[in-house]
Short mmCIF file of C-alpha atoms and ligand atoms in Angstrom, two decimals:
data_model
loop_
_atom_site.label_atom_id
_atom_site.label_comp_id
_atom_site.label_asym_id
_atom_site.label_seq_id
_atom_site.Cartn_x
_atom_site.Cartn_y
_atom_site.Cartn_z
CA MET A 294 10.75 46.08 -10.33
CA LYS A 295 13.42 48.45 -11.50
CA ASN A 296 15.94 46.82 -9.32
CA SER A 297 15.24 43.37 -10.70
CA SER A 298 15.40 44.44 -14.34
CA SER A 299 18.74 46.11 -13.90
CA ARG A 300 20.18 43.19 -12.02
CA PRO A 301 18.92 40.05 -13.71
CA THR A 302 18.42 37.08 -11.47
CA GLN A 303 20.25 33.87 -12.11
CA SER A 304 17.27 32.23 -13.76
CA SER A 305 16.71 34.98 -16.30
CA MET A 306 20.42 34.80 -17.07
CA GLU A 307 20.04 31.11 -17.76
CA ILE A 308 17.09 31.80 -20.01
CA GLN A 309 19.12 34.25 -21.98
CA ILE A 310 21.90 31.79 -22.29
CA HIS A 311 19.62 29.04 -23.57
CA CYS A 312 17.73 31.35 -25.90
CA PRO A 313 19.65 32.86 -28.73
CA ALA A 314 16.92 35.57 -29.15
CA PRO A 315 18.20 39.16 -28.89
CA ALA A 316 18.51 39.88 -25.18
CA THR A 317 18.54 43.65 -25.54
CA LYS A 318 14.97 44.16 -26.73
CA LEU A 319 13.16 41.32 -25.00
CA PRO A 320 15.20 40.51 -21.92
CA ARG A 321 12.44 38.47 -20.18
CA LYS A 322 10.84 36.57 -23.04
CA VAL A 323 11.38 32.83 -23.27
CA CYS A 324 12.46 32.09 -26.81
CA ALA A 325 10.44 33.47 -29.71
CA PRO A 326 7.26 35.41 -28.79
CA GLU A 327 5.15 33.72 -31.46
CA GLU A 328 5.96 30.34 -29.90
CA VAL A 329 4.72 31.53 -26.53
CA THR A 330 1.46 32.85 -27.96
CA LEU A 331 0.86 29.55 -29.74
CA LEU A 332 1.49 27.60 -26.56
CA LEU A 333 -0.86 29.86 -24.60
CA ARG A 334 -3.57 29.41 -27.21
CA ILE A 335 -3.29 25.61 -27.08
CA LEU A 336 -3.43 25.72 -23.29
CA ALA A 337 -6.53 27.94 -23.29
CA LEU A 338 -8.23 25.62 -25.76
CA LEU A 339 -7.49 22.59 -23.63
CA LEU A 340 -8.80 24.34 -20.53
CA LEU A 341 -12.03 25.29 -22.30
CA LEU A 342 -12.50 21.71 -23.46
CA LEU A 343 -12.01 20.42 -19.92
CA VAL A 344 -14.55 22.86 -18.47
CA VAL A 345 -17.16 21.99 -21.10
CA MET A 346 -16.66 18.27 -20.53
CA SER A 347 -16.90 18.51 -16.75
CA ILE A 348 -20.09 20.63 -16.97
CA ALA A 349 -21.66 18.06 -19.28
CA THR A 350 -20.90 15.07 -17.04
CA THR A 351 -21.74 16.95 -13.84
CA SER A 352 -25.25 17.87 -14.93
CA MET A 353 -25.94 14.34 -16.07
CA ASP A 354 -24.63 12.64 -12.96
CA ASP A 355 -26.11 15.20 -10.58
CA GLU A 356 -29.51 14.48 -12.05
CA ARG A 357 -29.05 10.80 -11.23
CA LEU A 358 -27.64 11.53 -7.82
CA ARG A 359 -30.59 13.72 -6.85
CA SER A 360 -33.00 11.01 -7.76
CA TRP A 361 -30.92 8.49 -5.88
CA ARG A 362 -30.70 10.50 -2.70
CA PHE A 363 -33.91 12.41 -2.28
CA ARG A 364 -36.69 10.82 -4.23
CA PRO A 365 -38.72 8.07 -2.64
CA ARG A 366 -37.88 4.64 -3.97
CA GLU A 367 -41.31 4.12 -5.56
CA ASP A 368 -41.02 7.28 -7.68
CA ASP A 369 -39.71 5.60 -10.81
CA ASP A 370 -37.45 2.80 -11.94
CA ASP A 371 -34.50 5.10 -12.40
CA SER A 372 -34.40 6.35 -8.84
CA MET A 373 -34.67 2.79 -7.57
CA ALA A 374 -31.51 1.91 -9.41
CA TYR A 375 -29.37 4.27 -7.37
CA GLN A 376 -30.75 3.69 -3.92
CA PRO A 377 -29.18 1.04 -1.71
CA PRO A 378 -32.08 -1.11 -0.55
CA ALA A 379 -33.16 -0.05 2.92
CA ASP A 380 -34.07 -3.65 3.63
CA LEU A 381 -31.36 -6.11 2.64
CA MET A 382 -34.00 -8.80 2.15
CA HIS A 383 -34.88 -7.62 -1.33
CA ASN A 384 -36.19 -9.96 -3.98
CA MET A 385 -33.84 -9.29 -6.88
CA SER A 386 -32.62 -12.07 -9.13
CA ASP A 387 -28.89 -12.34 -9.84
CA GLY A 388 -29.41 -10.53 -13.16
CA GLU A 389 -31.31 -7.60 -11.63
CA LEU A 390 -28.98 -7.37 -8.66
CA PHE A 391 -25.77 -7.43 -10.72
CA GLN A 392 -27.14 -4.85 -13.15
CA ARG A 393 -28.05 -2.51 -10.33
CA ALA A 394 -24.65 -2.98 -8.70
CA MET A 395 -23.00 -1.99 -12.00
CA ASP A 396 -25.33 1.02 -12.46
CA VAL A 397 -24.52 2.27 -8.99
CA SER A 398 -20.81 1.74 -9.58
CA GLN A 399 -20.95 4.11 -12.55
CA LEU A 400 -21.63 6.86 -10.01
CA SER A 401 -18.32 6.24 -8.27
CA ARG A 402 -17.18 9.82 -8.54
CA HIS A 403 -19.89 10.76 -6.05
CA ARG A 404 -18.00 8.83 -3.42
CA LEU A 405 -15.59 11.75 -3.11
CA GLY A 406 -17.22 13.18 0.03
CA MET A 407 -18.05 9.84 1.62
CA VAL A 408 -16.15 8.16 4.41
CA PRO A 409 -14.99 4.87 2.88
CA LYS A 410 -16.19 1.69 4.56
CA ILE A 411 -15.07 -1.91 4.65
CA ALA A 412 -17.75 -4.44 3.73
CA PHE A 413 -17.38 -7.59 5.85
CA MET A 414 -19.09 -10.39 3.96
CA PHE A 415 -19.78 -13.55 5.94
CA LEU A 416 -20.36 -16.64 3.84
CA THR A 417 -21.69 -19.15 6.35
CA LYS A 418 -23.42 -22.47 6.65
CA GLY A 419 -25.70 -21.10 9.34
CA ALA A 420 -25.09 -19.27 12.59
CA LEU A 421 -22.01 -17.28 13.51
CA PRO A 422 -20.91 -18.85 16.78
CA LEU A 423 -17.99 -16.44 17.14
CA SER A 424 -20.21 -13.37 16.72
CA PRO A 425 -19.58 -12.10 20.29
CA LEU A 426 -15.89 -11.69 19.36
CA TRP A 427 -16.81 -9.79 16.20
CA GLU A 428 -19.23 -7.58 18.17
CA LYS A 429 -16.29 -6.47 20.31
CA TYR A 430 -14.15 -5.97 17.23
CA PHE A 431 -16.68 -3.64 15.58
CA ALA A 432 -17.66 -1.75 18.75
CA GLY A 433 -17.03 1.99 18.45
CA HIS A 434 -16.41 1.94 14.70
CA SER A 435 -19.87 2.40 13.23
CA GLY A 436 -19.80 4.29 9.96
CA LEU A 437 -16.55 2.59 8.92
CA TYR A 438 -17.90 -0.87 8.13
CA SER A 439 -20.93 -2.65 6.80
CA ILE A 440 -21.84 -6.29 7.32
CA TYR A 441 -23.46 -8.77 4.96
CA ILE A 442 -24.30 -12.39 5.78
CA HIS A 443 -25.04 -15.06 3.21
CA PRO A 444 -25.97 -18.28 4.98
CA ARG A 445 -27.19 -21.40 3.25
CA PRO A 446 -30.60 -20.80 1.72
CA SER A 447 -32.80 -22.27 4.45
CA TYR A 448 -31.10 -20.48 7.35
CA HIS A 449 -32.57 -17.34 8.85
CA ALA A 450 -30.33 -15.29 11.09
CA ASP A 451 -32.26 -13.86 13.98
CA ASN A 452 -30.39 -11.39 16.11
CA ALA A 453 -31.16 -8.75 18.69
CA SER A 454 -31.59 -5.24 17.32
CA SER A 455 -28.56 -4.16 19.34
CA SER A 456 -26.35 -6.59 17.40
CA VAL A 457 -24.14 -5.47 14.52
CA PHE A 458 -25.51 -8.51 12.68
CA TYR A 459 -29.15 -7.42 13.08
CA ARG A 460 -30.93 -7.64 9.70
CA ARG A 461 -27.69 -7.98 7.76
CA GLN A 462 -28.62 -11.24 6.05
CA ILE A 463 -28.91 -11.07 2.29
CA PRO A 464 -31.31 -13.31 0.39
CA SER A 465 -29.71 -16.33 -1.20
CA LYS A 466 -30.62 -17.44 -4.69
CA VAL A 467 -28.28 -20.39 -4.57
CA VAL A 468 -30.07 -23.59 -5.45
CA ASN A 469 -27.63 -26.50 -5.30
CA TRP A 470 -24.84 -26.08 -2.82
CA GLY A 471 -21.88 -27.11 -4.99
CA SER A 472 -18.53 -25.61 -5.79
CA LEU A 473 -19.63 -23.00 -8.34
CA SER A 474 -22.58 -22.15 -6.08
CA LEU A 475 -20.04 -20.87 -3.60
CA VAL A 476 -18.81 -18.50 -6.31
CA ASP A 477 -22.45 -17.53 -6.95
CA ALA A 478 -22.89 -16.73 -3.28
CA GLU A 479 -19.63 -14.72 -3.24
CA ARG A 480 -20.76 -12.69 -6.26
CA ARG A 481 -24.14 -12.05 -4.64
CA LEU A 482 -22.40 -10.84 -1.51
CA LEU A 483 -20.18 -8.54 -3.58
CA ALA A 484 -23.10 -7.22 -5.63
CA ASN A 485 -25.16 -6.46 -2.52
CA ALA A 486 -22.21 -4.70 -0.92
CA LEU A 487 -21.52 -2.69 -4.11
CA LEU A 488 -25.00 -1.16 -3.84
CA ASP A 489 -23.61 0.95 -1.01
CA LEU A 490 -21.34 3.45 -2.74
CA SER A 491 -19.37 4.09 0.43
CA ASN A 492 -18.09 0.50 0.54
CA GLU A 493 -14.50 0.64 -0.67
CA ARG A 494 -12.93 -2.67 0.38
CA PHE A 495 -14.65 -6.05 0.53
CA VAL A 496 -13.59 -8.90 2.83
CA LEU A 497 -14.95 -12.43 2.51
CA LEU A 498 -15.04 -14.38 5.77
CA SER A 499 -16.57 -17.56 7.15
CA GLU A 500 -18.16 -18.39 10.48
CA SER A 501 -14.91 -19.95 11.65
CA CYS A 502 -12.79 -16.84 10.99
CA ILE A 503 -11.38 -14.52 13.64
CA PRO A 504 -9.69 -11.10 13.39
CA LEU A 505 -6.00 -10.97 14.37
CA PHE A 506 -5.78 -7.19 14.87
CA ASN A 507 -8.09 -4.45 16.10
CA PHE A 508 -10.45 -2.68 13.73
CA SER A 509 -8.38 0.53 13.37
CA PHE A 510 -5.29 -1.38 12.31
CA THR A 511 -7.27 -3.50 9.84
CA TYR A 512 -8.95 -0.41 8.39
CA GLN A 513 -5.64 1.37 7.83
CA HIS A 514 -3.97 -1.71 6.38
CA LEU A 515 -6.75 -2.31 3.85
CA MET A 516 -7.48 1.29 2.89
CA SER A 517 -3.80 1.97 2.24
CA SER A 518 -3.17 -1.15 0.20
CA ARG A 519 -2.32 -0.79 -3.46
CA TYR A 520 -3.38 -4.38 -4.14
CA SER A 521 -6.32 -6.62 -3.41
CA PHE A 522 -5.51 -9.69 -1.37
CA VAL A 523 -6.61 -12.43 -3.70
CA ASP A 524 -4.68 -15.66 -3.49
CA ALA A 525 -3.56 -16.88 -6.93
CA PHE A 526 -0.81 -19.35 -7.74
CA ASP A 527 0.22 -21.84 -10.35
CA GLU A 528 1.72 -25.16 -9.27
CA PRO A 529 2.34 -28.45 -11.01
CA GLY A 530 0.59 -31.50 -9.63
CA PRO A 531 -2.93 -32.87 -9.33
CA ALA A 532 -4.13 -30.36 -6.71
CA ALA A 533 -3.51 -27.25 -8.81
CA ARG A 534 -2.62 -27.41 -12.49
CA GLY A 535 -4.00 -30.94 -12.60
CA ARG A 536 -7.47 -29.51 -12.04
CA TYR A 537 -7.32 -27.61 -15.32
CA GLN A 538 -10.07 -28.89 -17.56
CA PRO A 539 -9.06 -28.94 -21.27
CA LYS A 540 -12.62 -27.96 -22.23
CA LEU A 541 -11.88 -24.52 -20.76
CA ALA A 542 -9.86 -23.80 -23.92
CA PRO A 543 -9.82 -21.65 -25.94
CA GLU A 544 -11.27 -19.16 -23.41
CA ILE A 545 -8.78 -20.14 -20.71
CA ASN A 546 -5.31 -21.49 -21.45
CA VAL A 547 -3.57 -23.72 -18.90
CA THR A 548 -0.91 -21.00 -18.52
CA GLU A 549 -3.64 -18.70 -17.16
CA TRP A 550 -5.09 -21.30 -14.81
CA ARG A 551 -4.72 -20.40 -11.13
CA LYS A 552 -5.56 -21.84 -7.75
CA GLY A 553 -6.15 -19.88 -4.56
CA ALA A 554 -7.81 -19.87 -1.17
CA GLN A 555 -11.43 -18.83 -1.39
CA TRP A 556 -11.13 -16.16 1.35
CA PHE A 557 -10.26 -12.92 -0.39
CA GLU A 558 -10.15 -9.17 0.12
CA ALA A 559 -10.98 -6.92 -2.83
CA SER A 560 -10.96 -3.23 -3.66
CA ARG A 561 -14.10 -1.72 -5.21
CA GLN A 562 -12.46 -1.83 -8.65
CA VAL A 563 -11.71 -5.55 -8.32
CA ALA A 564 -15.19 -6.27 -6.88
CA VAL A 565 -16.77 -4.62 -9.93
CA ILE A 566 -14.65 -6.78 -12.25
CA VAL A 567 -15.76 -9.96 -10.46
CA VAL A 568 -19.46 -9.07 -10.51
CA ASN A 569 -19.35 -7.77 -14.11
CA GLU A 570 -17.52 -10.81 -15.49
CA THR A 571 -19.74 -13.01 -17.68
CA HIS A 572 -17.47 -14.44 -20.41
CA TYR A 573 -15.42 -16.88 -18.32
CA TYR A 574 -18.26 -17.44 -15.90
CA ALA A 575 -20.36 -18.88 -18.73
CA LYS A 576 -17.59 -21.38 -19.41
CA PHE A 577 -17.30 -22.43 -15.77
CA ASP A 578 -21.08 -22.70 -15.61
CA GLU A 579 -21.16 -24.95 -18.65
CA LEU A 580 -18.62 -27.24 -16.98
CA ARG A 581 -20.27 -27.28 -13.54
CA ASP A 582 -20.71 -31.02 -13.60
CA VAL A 583 -17.33 -32.05 -14.97
CA MET A 584 -15.13 -29.81 -12.82
CA TYR A 585 -14.79 -29.79 -9.09
CA LEU A 586 -13.69 -27.23 -6.50
CA GLN A 587 -14.38 -24.46 -8.99
CA ASP A 588 -14.53 -22.04 -6.04
CA GLU A 589 -10.75 -22.41 -5.61
CA HIS A 590 -10.11 -21.43 -9.23
CA TYR A 591 -12.70 -19.11 -10.74
CA ILE A 592 -11.77 -15.81 -9.03
CA PRO A 593 -7.95 -16.35 -9.02
CA THR A 594 -8.06 -17.30 -12.71
CA ILE A 595 -10.28 -14.51 -14.02
CA LEU A 596 -8.37 -11.88 -12.05
CA THR A 597 -5.05 -13.23 -13.32
CA ILE A 598 -6.43 -12.75 -16.83
CA LYS A 599 -8.28 -9.45 -16.37
CA ALA A 600 -6.44 -7.61 -13.60
CA PRO A 601 -3.09 -9.24 -12.69
CA HIS A 602 -1.65 -5.84 -11.73
CA LEU A 603 -4.34 -5.33 -9.08
CA ILE A 604 -3.87 -8.45 -6.98
CA ALA A 605 -1.26 -9.37 -4.36
CA ASN A 606 -1.60 -13.10 -5.17
CA ARG A 607 -1.92 -13.92 -1.46
CA THR A 608 -4.75 -14.15 1.04
CA LEU A 609 -5.01 -12.26 4.35
CA THR A 610 -6.67 -15.22 6.03
CA TRP A 611 -4.34 -17.69 7.70
CA ALA A 612 -5.14 -21.40 7.82
CA TYR A 613 -3.11 -24.42 8.89
CA TRP A 614 -2.95 -27.21 6.35
CA THR A 615 -1.60 -30.61 7.28
CA GLY A 616 -2.22 -32.37 3.99
CA GLY A 617 -5.87 -33.30 4.33
CA PRO A 618 -8.74 -31.85 2.33
CA HIS A 619 -9.51 -29.27 5.02
CA PRO A 620 -7.30 -27.12 7.22
CA GLU A 621 -7.05 -27.79 10.96
CA THR A 622 -9.79 -26.56 13.28
CA PHE A 623 -8.70 -25.04 16.58
CA GLY A 624 -10.70 -25.29 19.78
CA LYS A 625 -10.60 -24.29 23.43
CA ASP A 626 -7.35 -26.05 24.24
CA ASP A 627 -5.38 -24.75 21.27
CA VAL A 628 -5.90 -21.03 21.69
CA SER A 629 -3.26 -19.14 23.67
CA ASP A 630 -1.42 -15.84 23.43
CA GLY A 631 1.62 -17.62 21.95
CA PHE A 632 -0.52 -19.40 19.39
CA LEU A 633 -2.13 -16.16 18.18
CA ARG A 634 1.14 -14.23 18.01
CA LYS A 635 2.96 -16.99 16.15
CA ILE A 636 0.61 -16.67 13.16
CA ASN A 637 2.30 -13.52 11.90
CA GLN A 638 5.78 -14.54 13.00
CA GLU A 639 6.16 -17.50 10.65
CA LYS A 640 7.02 -15.47 7.58
CA ASN A 641 7.32 -11.98 6.12
CA CYS A 642 5.29 -10.70 3.20
CA SER A 643 5.31 -7.97 0.67
CA TYR A 644 2.91 -5.07 1.31
CA ASN A 645 2.72 -2.25 -1.26
CA ASP A 646 5.92 -3.70 -2.75
CA GLN A 647 7.78 -3.32 0.59
CA PRO A 648 8.69 -6.05 3.06
CA SER A 649 6.16 -6.31 5.89
CA THR A 650 5.92 -8.37 9.06
CA VAL A 651 2.12 -8.52 8.74
CA CYS A 652 0.94 -11.29 6.43
CA TYR A 653 -2.46 -12.08 7.94
CA LEU A 654 -5.28 -9.94 9.33
CA PHE A 655 -7.64 -12.90 9.85
CA ALA A 656 -7.35 -16.58 10.70
CA ARG A 657 -9.40 -19.77 10.45
CA LYS A 658 -10.67 -22.29 11.42
CA PHE A 659 -11.88 -21.78 14.96
CA ALA A 660 -14.49 -23.98 16.63
CA PRO A 661 -17.28 -22.50 18.78
CA SER A 662 -15.39 -23.75 21.86
CA ALA A 663 -12.55 -21.32 21.05
CA LEU A 664 -14.84 -18.36 21.74
CA GLU A 665 -14.31 -18.25 25.50
CA PRO A 666 -10.47 -18.15 25.46
CA LEU A 667 -10.54 -15.77 22.48
CA LEU A 668 -12.74 -13.30 24.36
CA LYS A 669 -10.34 -13.47 27.33
CA LEU A 670 -7.24 -13.01 25.17
CA ALA A 671 -8.67 -10.34 22.84
CA PRO A 672 -7.61 -7.24 24.85
CA THR A 673 -3.99 -8.36 25.15
CA SER A 674 -3.35 -10.63 22.14
CA LEU A 675 -5.64 -9.09 19.52
CA GLY A 676 -5.73 -5.45 20.59
CA PHE A 677 -9.45 -5.00 21.26
CA GLY A 678 -12.26 -5.91 23.63
C1 LIG B 852 -40.23 -12.53 -3.40
O1 LIG B 852 -40.69 -13.32 -4.48
C2 LIG B 852 -41.45 -14.45 -4.10
C3 LIG B 852 -41.78 -15.28 -5.33
O2 LIG B 852 -41.45 -14.63 -6.49
C4 LIG B 852 -42.70 -14.01 -3.36
O3 LIG B 852 -43.42 -15.14 -2.93
C5 LIG B 852 -42.29 -13.17 -2.16
O4 LIG B 852 -43.43 -12.66 -1.52
C6 LIG B 852 -41.42 -12.02 -2.57
N1 LIG B 852 -40.92 -11.34 -1.39
C7 LIG B 852 -40.85 -10.01 -1.28
C8 LIG B 852 -40.26 -9.49 0.00
O5 LIG B 852 -41.21 -9.27 -2.16
C1 LIG B 853 -19.14 -4.14 -17.44
O1 LIG B 853 -18.64 -4.75 -18.62
C2 LIG B 853 -19.10 -4.16 -19.81
C3 LIG B 853 -18.51 -4.92 -20.97
O2 LIG B 853 -18.69 -6.27 -20.84
C4 LIG B 853 -18.69 -2.70 -19.87
O3 LIG B 853 -19.24 -2.09 -21.01
C5 LIG B 853 -19.20 -1.97 -18.63
O4 LIG B 853 -18.70 -0.65 -18.63
C6 LIG B 853 -18.74 -2.69 -17.38
N1 LIG B 853 -19.33 -2.04 -16.21
C7 LIG B 853 -18.61 -1.54 -15.21
C8 LIG B 853 -19.36 -0.88 -14.10
O5 LIG B 853 -17.40 -1.63 -15.19
C1 LIG B 854 -27.26 -14.26 16.32
O1 LIG B 854 -27.10 -14.41 17.69
C2 LIG B 854 -27.02 -15.76 18.14
C3 LIG B 854 -26.86 -15.74 19.63
O2 LIG B 854 -27.90 -15.09 20.23
C4 LIG B 854 -25.89 -16.51 17.48
O3 LIG B 854 -25.89 -17.85 17.83
C5 LIG B 854 -26.03 -16.38 16.02
O4 LIG B 854 -24.91 -16.98 15.43
C6 LIG B 854 -26.13 -14.93 15.61
N1 LIG B 854 -26.29 -14.89 14.20
C7 LIG B 854 -25.58 -14.11 13.48
C8 LIG B 854 -25.82 -14.18 12.02
O5 LIG B 854 -24.77 -13.36 13.94
C1 LIG B 855 -4.71 -1.28 17.37
O1 LIG B 855 -3.64 -2.15 17.08
C2 LIG B 855 -2.45 -1.49 16.70
C3 LIG B 855 -1.46 -2.53 16.22
O2 LIG B 855 -1.51 -3.70 16.97
C4 LIG B 855 -1.96 -0.67 17.87
O3 LIG B 855 -0.77 0.00 17.52
C5 LIG B 855 -3.03 0.33 18.27
O4 LIG B 855 -2.64 1.03 19.42
C6 LIG B 855 -4.35 -0.36 18.52
N1 LIG B 855 -5.40 0.65 18.67
C7 LIG B 855 -6.24 0.67 19.68
C8 LIG B 855 -7.25 1.75 19.68
O5 LIG B 855 -6.18 -0.16 20.56
C1 LIG B 856 -1.28 -21.64 -24.25
O1 LIG B 856 -0.38 -20.56 -24.32
C2 LIG B 856 0.93 -20.98 -24.70
C3 LIG B 856 1.85 -19.78 -24.61
O2 LIG B 856 1.18 -18.59 -24.85
C4 LIG B 856 0.91 -21.58 -26.10
O3 LIG B 856 2.18 -22.02 -26.47
C5 LIG B 856 -0.06 -22.75 -26.11
O4 LIG B 856 -0.20 -23.25 -27.40
C6 LIG B 856 -1.41 -22.34 -25.58
N1 LIG B 856 -2.22 -23.50 -25.42
C7 LIG B 856 -3.47 -23.60 -25.85
C8 LIG B 856 -4.18 -24.88 -25.57
O5 LIG B 856 -4.03 -22.68 -26.44
C1 LIG B 857 0.52 -11.33 -9.13
O1 LIG B 857 0.75 -12.23 -10.18
C2 LIG B 857 0.64 -11.67 -11.48
C3 LIG B 857 0.89 -12.77 -12.50
O2 LIG B 857 -0.06 -13.77 -12.39
C4 LIG B 857 1.65 -10.55 -11.64
O3 LIG B 857 1.47 -9.94 -12.89
C5 LIG B 857 1.46 -9.52 -10.52
O4 LIG B 857 2.44 -8.53 -10.59
C6 LIG B 857 1.52 -10.19 -9.16
N1 LIG B 857 1.23 -9.21 -8.10
C7 LIG B 857 2.17 -8.72 -7.30
C8 LIG B 857 1.73 -7.70 -6.30
O5 LIG B 857 3.31 -9.08 -7.33
C1 LIG B 858 10.88 -10.71 9.15
O1 LIG B 858 11.58 -9.47 9.08
C2 LIG B 858 12.04 -9.01 10.32
C3 LIG B 858 12.74 -7.69 10.12
O2 LIG B 858 11.94 -6.83 9.41
C4 LIG B 858 13.01 -10.03 10.91
O3 LIG B 858 13.41 -9.59 12.21
C5 LIG B 858 12.35 -11.37 11.02
O4 LIG B 858 13.28 -12.36 11.43
C6 LIG B 858 11.77 -11.80 9.69
N1 LIG B 858 10.99 -13.03 9.90
C7 LIG B 858 11.09 -14.08 9.09
C8 LIG B 858 10.26 -15.27 9.44
O5 LIG B 858 11.81 -14.10 8.12
#
């Protein structure tokens, strides 16, 4: 103590140099003492305010959380709102389901202690012929993923209780299977998955999709991504900007119009935006019969308007287009180690604003006949199984 006051350190010397206050009487004070007291008072006030605010929100949210976690579902309406349905085959309408998904999402701060999961959402026509490959992919990773299947309305998935797909079908409320109905089904998948607060990233897949990496790699890649992988681009010509419908104005200007592959990956924040969006949806709904392929435009367009800074503007799901209305389908004779490796060698992408050699984590379309070679190649070419 004595030592230090007699031999001022370099920093106190600097302070004295910067402060013209008399150094003899108050050698350690920073500038004028009344300024310091004022600063301290402001700081204390701010701290007090923060504590009061956090106590207020904690007691309110904790009340909700208790009811969500411990009370039986039948107790009252409020507790029901915060409990993920034990049985996915609930009977909620879109309105009820979306409202509950938004209510649950308000409790996001309670996710702090939870292990984040990836929700894999399968939008299918019917069965999942490649499910044995996915079973291998998910093996050993329970607790890090959840699965949701939305088949066409009449289909009922029936799987062994040992399967990761067992009782993971969600009820469809889609009536006419058209292009905006696909968006309806996607929003239902998202809303169902949002009911589980531990779901952090949301991947939309089809029955013809395959994984290109093992689960651990995929998990890391998605959890560490700053952006959601939603394809969104603007292009002249009939297949993109040409599909803009002038009746979308004034809500949507042609400069905001985007096209993109339907197969997306979204963070929780982006998923909430998509499920909560009603303004532009109403417009698309009104124009159901005069527009086509709305599923390739609705999500890219609304996210370009509402959250352009949150999307990577590219999809993680590779497909091979040759000019026709659908991408190529690959079967038994197409699949080889070289074929699978080439997918990520064709180009480089940007990942978290840095160049990356990984552009795709998934690929489509694969026919049921591709299952056998895929299962054989998985351990060497895909890194699992
Ligand atoms: C769902 O609603 C329909 C008609 O509203 C009813 O027939 C059916 O029993 C309900 N299912 C469940 C599981 O509540
Ligand atoms: C949904 O949107 C409304 C405004 O339209 C907003 O008040 C509400 O906070 C949003 N909900 C969530 C969970 O973001
Ligand atoms: C359930 O398993 C059968 C094979 O037993 C398969 O054909 C079907 O696609 C599976 N369904 C789902 C949804 O995984
Ligand atoms: C998963 O794949 C990554 C990248 O291909 C690899 O580095 C890692 O060793 C694999 N993990 C397991 C458990 O096989
Ligand atoms: C669309 O936006 C552009 C630029 O902001 C503007 O010049 C144009 O008039 C707008 N078009 C419509 C139809 O509102
Ligand atoms: C995606 O495109 C939007 C414009 O539509 C842009 O603002 C955003 O920065 C782009 N995202 C990335 C990661 O570059
Ligand atoms: C991608 O980047 C790597 C180096 O990071 C380079 O070796 C490779 O040639 C690039 N591939 C393409 C298709 O540009």
